[in-house]
Coordinates of C-alpha atoms in Angstrom, one line a residue:
X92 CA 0.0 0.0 0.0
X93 CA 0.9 3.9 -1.1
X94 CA -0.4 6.7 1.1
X95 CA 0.4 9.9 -1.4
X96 CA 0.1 13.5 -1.1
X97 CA 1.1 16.9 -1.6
X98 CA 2.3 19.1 1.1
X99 CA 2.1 22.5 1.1
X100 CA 3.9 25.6 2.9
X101 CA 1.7 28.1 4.2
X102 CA 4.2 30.2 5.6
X103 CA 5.0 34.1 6.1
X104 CA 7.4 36.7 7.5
X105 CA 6.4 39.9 8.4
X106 CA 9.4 41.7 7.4
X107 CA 11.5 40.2 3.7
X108 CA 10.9 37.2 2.2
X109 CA 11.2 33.5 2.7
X110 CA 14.1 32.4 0.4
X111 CA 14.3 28.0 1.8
X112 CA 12.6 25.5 3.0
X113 CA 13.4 22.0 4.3
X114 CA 10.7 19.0 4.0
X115 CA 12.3 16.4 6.3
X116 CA 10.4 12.6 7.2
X117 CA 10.9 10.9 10.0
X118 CA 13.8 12.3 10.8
X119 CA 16.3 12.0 8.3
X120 CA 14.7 11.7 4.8
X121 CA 14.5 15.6 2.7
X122 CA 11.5 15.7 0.5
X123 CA 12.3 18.7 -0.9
X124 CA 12.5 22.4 -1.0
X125 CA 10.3 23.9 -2.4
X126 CA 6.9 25.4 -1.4
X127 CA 5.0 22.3 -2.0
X128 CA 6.5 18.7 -1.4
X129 CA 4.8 15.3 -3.4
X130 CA 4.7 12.8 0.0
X131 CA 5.2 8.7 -0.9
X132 CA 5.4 6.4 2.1
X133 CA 4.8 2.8 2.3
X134 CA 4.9 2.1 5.7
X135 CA 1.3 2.3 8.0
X136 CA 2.3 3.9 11.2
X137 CA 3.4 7.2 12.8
X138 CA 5.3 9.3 10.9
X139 CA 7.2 12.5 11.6
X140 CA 6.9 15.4 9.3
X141 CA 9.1 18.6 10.0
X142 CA 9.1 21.6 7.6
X143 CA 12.3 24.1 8.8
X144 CA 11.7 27.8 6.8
X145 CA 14.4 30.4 6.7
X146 CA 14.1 33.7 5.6
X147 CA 16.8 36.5 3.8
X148 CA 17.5 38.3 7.5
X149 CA 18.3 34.9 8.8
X150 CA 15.6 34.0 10.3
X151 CA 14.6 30.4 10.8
X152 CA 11.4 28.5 12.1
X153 CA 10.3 25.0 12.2
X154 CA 6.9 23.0 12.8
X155 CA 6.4 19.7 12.6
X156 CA 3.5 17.2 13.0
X157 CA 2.7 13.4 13.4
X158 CA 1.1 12.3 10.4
X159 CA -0.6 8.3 11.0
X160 CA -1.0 6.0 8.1
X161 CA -3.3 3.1 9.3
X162 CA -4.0 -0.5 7.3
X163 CA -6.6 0.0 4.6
X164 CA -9.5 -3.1 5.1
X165 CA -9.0 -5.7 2.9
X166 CA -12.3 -7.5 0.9
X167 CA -12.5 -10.7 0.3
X168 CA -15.8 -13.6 0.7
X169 CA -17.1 -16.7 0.3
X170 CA -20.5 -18.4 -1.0
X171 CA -21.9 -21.3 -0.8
X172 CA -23.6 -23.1 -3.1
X173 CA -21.6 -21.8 -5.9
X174 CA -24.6 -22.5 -8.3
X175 CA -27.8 -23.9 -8.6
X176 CA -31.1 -23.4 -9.7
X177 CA -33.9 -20.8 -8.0
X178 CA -35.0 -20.5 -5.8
X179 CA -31.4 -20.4 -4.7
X180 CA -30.5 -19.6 -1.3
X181 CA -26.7 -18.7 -0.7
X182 CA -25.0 -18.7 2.5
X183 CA -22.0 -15.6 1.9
X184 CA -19.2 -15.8 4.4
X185 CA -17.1 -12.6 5.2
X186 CA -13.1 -13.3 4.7
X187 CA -12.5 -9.3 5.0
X188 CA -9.4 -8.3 7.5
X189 CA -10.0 -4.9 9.1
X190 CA -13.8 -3.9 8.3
X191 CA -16.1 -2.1 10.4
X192 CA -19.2 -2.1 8.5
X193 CA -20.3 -3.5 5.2
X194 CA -22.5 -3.1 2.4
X195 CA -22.9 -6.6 -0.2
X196 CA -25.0 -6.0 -3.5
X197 CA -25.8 -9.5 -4.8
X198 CA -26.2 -8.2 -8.8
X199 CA -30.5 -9.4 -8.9
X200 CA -31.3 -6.0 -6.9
X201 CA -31.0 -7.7 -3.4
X202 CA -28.7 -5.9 -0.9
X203 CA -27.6 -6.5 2.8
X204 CA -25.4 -4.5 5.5
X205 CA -23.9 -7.4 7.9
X206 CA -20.8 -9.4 8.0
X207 CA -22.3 -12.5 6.9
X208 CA -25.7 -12.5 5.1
X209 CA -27.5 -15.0 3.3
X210 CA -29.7 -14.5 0.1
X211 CA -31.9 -16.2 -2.1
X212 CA -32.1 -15.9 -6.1
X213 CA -35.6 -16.0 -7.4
X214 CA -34.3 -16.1 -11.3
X215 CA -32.1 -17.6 -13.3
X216 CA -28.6 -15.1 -14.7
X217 CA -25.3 -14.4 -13.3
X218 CA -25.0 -12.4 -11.1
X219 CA -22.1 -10.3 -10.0
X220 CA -21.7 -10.2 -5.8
X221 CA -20.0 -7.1 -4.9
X222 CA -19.0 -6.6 -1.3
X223 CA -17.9 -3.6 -0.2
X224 CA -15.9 -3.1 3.1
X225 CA -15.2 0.5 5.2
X226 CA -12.8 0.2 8.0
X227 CA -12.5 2.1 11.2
X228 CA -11.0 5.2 9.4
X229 CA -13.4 5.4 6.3
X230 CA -10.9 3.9 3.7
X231 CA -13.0 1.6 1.7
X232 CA -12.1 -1.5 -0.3
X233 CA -14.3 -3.9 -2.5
X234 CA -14.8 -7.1 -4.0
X235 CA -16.8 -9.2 -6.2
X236 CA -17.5 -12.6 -8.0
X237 CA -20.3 -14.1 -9.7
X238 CA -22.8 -16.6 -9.5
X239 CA -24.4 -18.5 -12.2
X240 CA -28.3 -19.7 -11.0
X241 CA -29.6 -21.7 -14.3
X242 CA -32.1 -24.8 -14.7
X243 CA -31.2 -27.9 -14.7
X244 CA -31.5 -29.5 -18.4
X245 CA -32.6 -32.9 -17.7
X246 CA -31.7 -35.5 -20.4
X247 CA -33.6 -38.7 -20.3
X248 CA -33.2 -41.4 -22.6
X249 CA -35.0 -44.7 -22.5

């Protein structure tokens, strides 16, 4: 996982100008110098963002902030059966890491809000299941697969 961004400098002086800046993460890694920085880390956890300003009368300032990157939630499910003829009634079984709520749509209309719902197909079709997972911080991930309900074709010789 990437978190990106763009940082920006907001900074003033009440007497010259502002003539560099210093973008430094966690520590010992310079983003830049400019007004505006592009931010890559791939690391979830705390990280420490410090932005050092100097100015043409030698002035110097510095702020800095703890920026956290947590785990996005990961979709993933289960259903069983995995075909049949309707009415079908499906059993789905959440394999998500890291929701908090969740939203399934199971492709004939039919849509459910729990970990682990059931459902029954009343026609025949494939169907695309989509589920979609939000995790404690509002990142939001998704999957889907589909189903194939049909009848039977029965072939009787004698």
């Amino acid at each position: 996982m990437l978190f990106r961004s763009q940082l920006s400098d907001g900074s003033t002086v009440s007497a010259g100008s502002i003539t560099g800046r210093s973008w430094i993460l966690d520590g010992t890694d310079t983003l830049g110098s400019g007004p505006t920085v592009n931010l890559t880390i791939a690391d979830t956890g705390k990280h420490l963002i410090r932005l050092e300003v100097f100015s043409d009368i030698g002035c110097r300032d510095a702020i800095s902030d703890t920026l956290i990157i947590h785990s996005p939630p990961v979709a993933s499910f289960s259903f069983n059966p995995q075909y049949g003829n309707p009415p079908l009634n499906v059993s789905f079984t959440d394999l998500s890491v890291g929701g908090a709520t969740y939203a399934w749509s199971f492709g004939d209309g039919g849509t459910d809000s729990i970990s682990g719902p059931s459902h029954t197909y009343i026609d025949t079709g494939l169907f695309t299941i989509r589920q979609f997972v939000t995790g404690p911080y509002g990142c939001i991930d998704s999957a889907k697969k589909q189903i194939y309900v049909i009848r039977p074709v029965l072939d009787i010789a004698i």
